[in-house]
Amino acid sequence: MGAVGERLRRKNDPRLLVGHGRYVDDITVPHVVHASFVRSPLAHAEILGIDTEDARRARGVVAVFAGDEVANAMPLLPTAAADESPPRRPLTGDRVRYVGEAVAMVLAETAAQAEHAAALVAVDYEPLPVVLGPWKALAGDAPLVHPERGTNKIGEIHKVIGDPDGAFAAADHVVKRRHAVQRISASPLEPRGTLAVPEPATGELTVWMACQSPHTIRTWLSDILSIDESKLRVIAPDVGGGFGSKLNLYSDELAVMWGALQLGRPVKWTETRTENFTAAVHARDQIHHVEMALRADGKILGLRSHFVGDLGAYFHFFTPVVPDLTIDTLTGNYDIPSVDIKLEKVFTNTMSIEALRGSGRAEATFVLERMIEESAREIGMDPLEMRLLNLVSPEQLPYETPFELTYDSGDYPAMLSRAAELIGYEAIKGSQRNLREKGIYRGVGVATYNLLCGFSPSGHDWNPMKFFPGHETALIRVDPHGKTVVYSGLSPHGQGSDTVVAQLVADELQIPFDDIAVKHGDTETIPYGGGTHGSRGAVVGGHAALIAAQRVVAKAKDVAGAMLEASSEDVVYEGGSFRVAGSREPALAWQEVAEEAHFLKHSGPMFEPGLEATAFYDPPSVNFAFGATAAHVEVDVETGVVSIIEFVSVDDCGVALNPGIVDGQLHGGIAQGVGQALYEQVSHDEDGQVVSASFGSYLLPSAVEMPKLTMERFVTPSATPLGVRGVGESGTLATPAAIVNAVVDALEPFGVRVEQTPLRPNVLWELIHPEPTE
Amino acid sequence: MTDITVTVNGVSRAVSCSPSTLLVHLLREELQLTGTHVGCDTSHCGACTVVMDGRAVKSCTVLAPQAHGRSVTTVEGLAEDGRLDPLQEAFADHFALQCGFCTSGFLMAAKAFLDTNPSPDEEQVRKAISGNLCRCTGYQHIVDAMLAVAEGTT
């Protein structure tokens, strides 16, 4: 029986379940000093002076770094699109541009002493006018985030494909709506953390860091710190979630490393949750003005969107390309021949926008699926029926989208129909009138998604970073006992990629799953890899492991051939043993061959000793996963509270290497989608203060808010050797629209116009109970 | 400094600490029990949940001196004689953890709850863990694992 496809227990669980996980904050070294940051309390201000005297004299303080001179001596941070990006250093000495920007770093013998001393640093700020909100940032008289640029506008992309003007001229209906996707926070349960340990005698630096891509970090560090990569070691130990937010090299992290090099002492920093809400990247934050051209029967003829992306004050790794991805995925699973999409990107006095589970594509899915819902309602058509009319049909596959993406296979209409069936679409619709007479408002909403993922090949345009590979690696090393270690370039931090890699390698090597260990997250031992992000674990990292395993088997056949005195081409490996084809001679076991590969006792020097292979795999193209979701909700019209009665997700991620892990990925994505629809928002007041800087005001769904999830899987293998598709981000895409569509359905008698999320009770209550107009 | 004695995972520990030391810091720093995690600074996330005298408490809301004379169980004390607690087995069987950072808190909240409510329904289970946040699992598999323990199917 193979390991692939089985619900095998995860490799990492035995340690994590008994409290033996090692996250950055759990690791300590002798002689360590602790960092604490002084952060800007203002969104935009000039720094007139910084008084660090009291802090320097405070108990336990080792050093205080602050001021223009110090900041300018620090290296520049790496960013996307370096030519267009305003320079950013670990500390800012002259001006602050968002609340939470690091102004000073205090190093002390204990974390408490560092925190105490940081509070003694006095910064004299001259407040400057603040620019918030993307449309306001575009206004001619808007304050400028970067005055030297002369504008807050970063760039404009305008894509006109097909014949949108003709489509709109020929349309029987044109529906216009505004859709805003609010700013959210990744909020991994583990905040960020860095432990930097220098070795002054050799110039080496070892960094433990809660990160998703250790090799990328190492290469950037080498570039900006002028340390050979051979002297740098980056370790991602156990990492408590990332969701894109730990893909960056941040200012505070680099300050910690720089401080360690200055002092020649280890420096450790653990982010607080409050800091995480201001100093870790945000996501989404787009406002779309959309028009849909429709024929009388509901066929979509064309789509226009003029939208703006609020990117915050600086670029991080992927900041400017996140909204670009929204353009390229704005037609989703639907056959929409003509599009006219215009995007403007702007700087504001806020934290940067960055990749977050589903980034760019989640915004597109939300806007499209809300727009179809609104269009159907406006022309008096059933929204499910309109979707089924416009979805790309199996007969149209392979299908090239207006944005030149080629969907390979699948059955989108069947998945949507199945989701509707599972939720009881018709029954819910049929019972609405009776329930409403009793004051019960229930609704049903659906939405579909198509997840563009496994971003590749490396040189593609959507990779804006000089150092960021699209490939993935695996080194498979078999020891003389036949036990095997896979060194994977993936850097899983909860996804379970280590387990699924072990499963597919077990089957390829025909050895037990338990005989395989998977190592990752340490640049000293792992071949150069890209890490974990963009739903690439199985589709990119899995194939690297598969190819490496195939090479190991080929090498083992060479060894077996030498032992059996046969050509390796004549050696057959099946059922875990090697035989000469057609021979009835006793077969060789895997372990015998592994031992011989190392000690050459029986076969002489007929092969290079050892049994290992490395593979670097750069996929020729991206990968797509798709599905449909359905939500059944009830809205309490007296309070505005939404309850999700049931949620259905029908997903196709191709071959599921481990169904338990796949379901977990989908569940987690759905929960983040529920949060986006109903609860989560990074909120700023009019001065740019983040007023949602704790879990008391930034609301993650708890187990009580989450409904029981009904999952069903379609399996359409992708055209890859493993047949896999991405899954990590899938749940985030269609969930918010399905829920909002269901709320709109529930509130149909009130005719509410939903233009923004989250649909918290106060927001919905005001929509249900509008102020009377004169 | 205050001298206190706390029974931690069945072992009596005499320690000297500042009166303002939080129990979570006593566990993590003094006793090096780093399985209890800090996920926030406002007592919302529940990652630091431990069991004190049979009740689940967020150890960031308890001062170490308040634990004097009491019995505290952390995730490191959940398995007995190397045998995993049924909850730990169920979490593994049901994929109830991903990144693992919140897991200790969930295990301890679940332990205290199921010890006093051995036959809960799903709604009660969800309510019992509503003081703990997880960003990875959507809670479904955690709920499944707890119900499996309650039903004796793990």
CSV table of C-alpha atoms in Angstrom, one decimal, chain A residues 7-10 13 16-21 23 25-26 185-191 238-241 243 272-275 357 493-495 658 660-661 663-665 667-669 671-672 680 693-698 700-704 706-709, chain B residues 28 34-42 44-45 47 75-79 84 87-104 106-107 122-123 125-141 143-144 154:
chain,number,residue,atom,x,y,z
A,7,ARG,CA,-4.2,10.3,6.1
A,8,LEU,CA,-0.9,9.6,7.7
A,9,ARG,CA,0.0,11.5,10.9
A,10,ARG,CA,2.2,14.5,10.5
A,13,ASP,CA,3.3,16.5,15.7
A,16,LEU,CA,4.6,20.0,19.0
A,17,LEU,CA,2.0,18.0,21.0
A,18,VAL,CA,4.3,17.7,24.1
A,19,GLY,CA,5.5,21.2,24.1
A,20,HIS,CA,8.9,20.5,22.6
A,21,GLY,CA,8.5,22.8,19.6
A,23,TYR,CA,10.1,28.7,18.1
A,25,ASP,CA,11.4,32.9,21.4
A,26,ASP,CA,12.1,29.5,23.0
A,185,SER,CA,-3.6,41.6,9.0
A,186,ALA,CA,-2.1,38.1,8.6
A,187,SER,CA,-2.0,37.6,12.4
A,188,PRO,CA,-0.1,34.4,12.7
A,189,LEU,CA,-0.4,33.2,16.3
A,190,GLU,CA,3.4,33.5,16.8
A,191,PRO,CA,4.5,37.1,16.4
A,238,ASP,CA,9.5,26.0,14.2
A,239,VAL,CA,7.6,28.9,12.9
A,240,GLY,CA,4.1,29.7,14.2
A,241,GLY,CA,2.4,30.6,11.0
A,243,PHE,CA,0.5,33.5,5.8
A,272,THR,CA,4.7,41.8,20.8
A,273,ARG,CA,1.2,41.3,19.4
A,274,THR,CA,0.6,45.1,19.6
A,275,GLU,CA,3.7,45.7,17.6
A,357,ARG,CA,-2.7,34.1,1.8
A,493,HIS,CA,5.5,26.5,9.1
A,494,GLY,CA,2.3,24.5,9.7
A,495,GLN,CA,1.4,23.4,6.2
A,658,ASN,CA,-2.7,13.6,2.4
A,660,GLY,CA,-6.2,15.3,6.4
A,661,ILE,CA,-3.6,17.9,5.6
A,663,ASP,CA,-8.7,19.5,4.6
A,664,GLY,CA,-6.8,21.4,7.2
A,665,GLN,CA,-5.4,23.8,4.7
A,667,HIS,CA,-10.4,24.9,6.7
A,668,GLY,CA,-7.8,27.4,7.7
A,669,GLY,CA,-8.3,29.4,4.5
A,671,ALA,CA,-11.7,30.7,8.5
A,672,GLN,CA,-9.6,33.6,7.3
A,680,GLU,CA,-11.4,41.6,10.6
A,693,ALA,CA,-3.9,46.9,17.5
A,694,SER,CA,-5.0,44.0,19.6
A,695,PHE,CA,-7.1,40.8,19.4
A,696,GLY,CA,-9.7,42.8,21.3
A,697,SER,CA,-10.3,45.1,18.4
A,698,TYR,CA,-8.9,43.1,15.5
A,700,LEU,CA,-10.3,36.7,14.5
A,701,PRO,CA,-13.1,34.2,14.3
A,702,SER,CA,-13.1,31.8,17.3
A,703,ALA,CA,-14.5,28.3,17.3
A,704,VAL,CA,-17.9,29.8,18.1
A,706,MET,CA,-16.9,29.2,12.8
A,707,PRO,CA,-19.7,26.9,11.4
A,708,LYS,CA,-19.3,23.2,10.9
A,709,LEU,CA,-17.7,22.9,7.5
B,28,ARG,CA,9.0,29.8,30.3
B,34,THR,CA,8.7,26.7,26.8
B,35,GLY,CA,5.8,24.7,25.6
B,36,THR,CA,3.5,27.4,27.0
B,37,HIS,CA,3.5,30.2,24.4
B,38,VAL,CA,2.9,33.9,24.4
B,39,GLY,CA,0.8,35.0,21.4
B,40,CYS,CA,-0.4,38.3,22.5
B,41,ASP,CA,0.0,41.0,25.2
B,42,THR,CA,-3.7,41.5,26.0
B,44,HIS,CA,-7.0,37.4,24.2
B,45,CYS,CA,-5.2,34.6,22.3
B,47,ALA,CA,-1.8,30.3,23.7
B,75,VAL,CA,1.5,20.8,28.1
B,76,GLU,CA,4.8,19.2,29.1
B,77,GLY,CA,2.9,17.4,31.9
B,78,LEU,CA,0.0,16.2,29.8
B,79,ALA,CA,1.6,12.9,28.8
B,84,LEU,CA,0.4,10.6,25.4
B,87,LEU,CA,-6.3,14.4,23.7
B,88,GLN,CA,-2.8,14.5,22.3
B,89,GLU,CA,-3.4,11.3,20.3
B,90,ALA,CA,-6.7,12.7,19.0
B,91,PHE,CA,-5.1,15.9,18.0
B,92,ALA,CA,-2.6,13.9,15.9
B,93,ASP,CA,-5.2,11.6,14.4
B,94,HIS,CA,-7.5,14.5,13.4
B,95,PHE,CA,-4.9,16.9,12.1
B,96,ALA,CA,-5.9,19.4,14.9
B,97,LEU,CA,-2.7,21.3,14.7
B,98,GLN,CA,-0.7,22.9,12.0
B,99,CYS,CA,1.9,25.5,13.0
B,100,GLY,CA,1.5,24.2,16.6
B,101,PHE,CA,1.9,27.6,18.3
B,102,CYS,CA,-1.6,27.7,19.7
B,103,THR,CA,-1.7,23.9,20.3
B,104,SER,CA,-0.6,23.8,23.9
B,106,PHE,CA,-5.9,24.4,23.1
B,107,LEU,CA,-4.8,21.1,24.7
B,122,GLU,CA,-20.4,20.2,19.5
B,123,GLU,CA,-21.8,23.5,20.6
B,125,VAL,CA,-17.0,22.1,22.8
B,126,ARG,CA,-16.8,25.2,20.6
B,127,LYS,CA,-17.8,27.4,23.5
B,128,ALA,CA,-15.2,25.7,25.7
B,129,ILE,CA,-12.4,26.7,23.4
B,130,SER,CA,-13.7,30.1,22.4
B,131,GLY,CA,-11.1,31.8,24.6
B,132,ASN,CA,-8.3,30.3,22.4
B,133,LEU,CA,-7.4,31.6,18.9
B,134,CYS,CA,-6.1,29.5,16.1
B,135,ARG,CA,-5.2,31.0,12.8
B,136,CYS,CA,-4.3,27.8,10.9
B,137,THR,CA,-7.1,25.2,11.4
B,138,GLY,CA,-10.4,26.9,11.3
B,139,TYR,CA,-11.1,24.9,14.5
B,140,GLN,CA,-12.9,22.1,12.6
B,141,HIS,CA,-10.2,19.5,13.3
B,143,VAL,CA,-13.5,20.2,17.5
B,144,ASP,CA,-13.4,16.8,15.8
B,154,THR,CA,-9.6,7.8,19.8
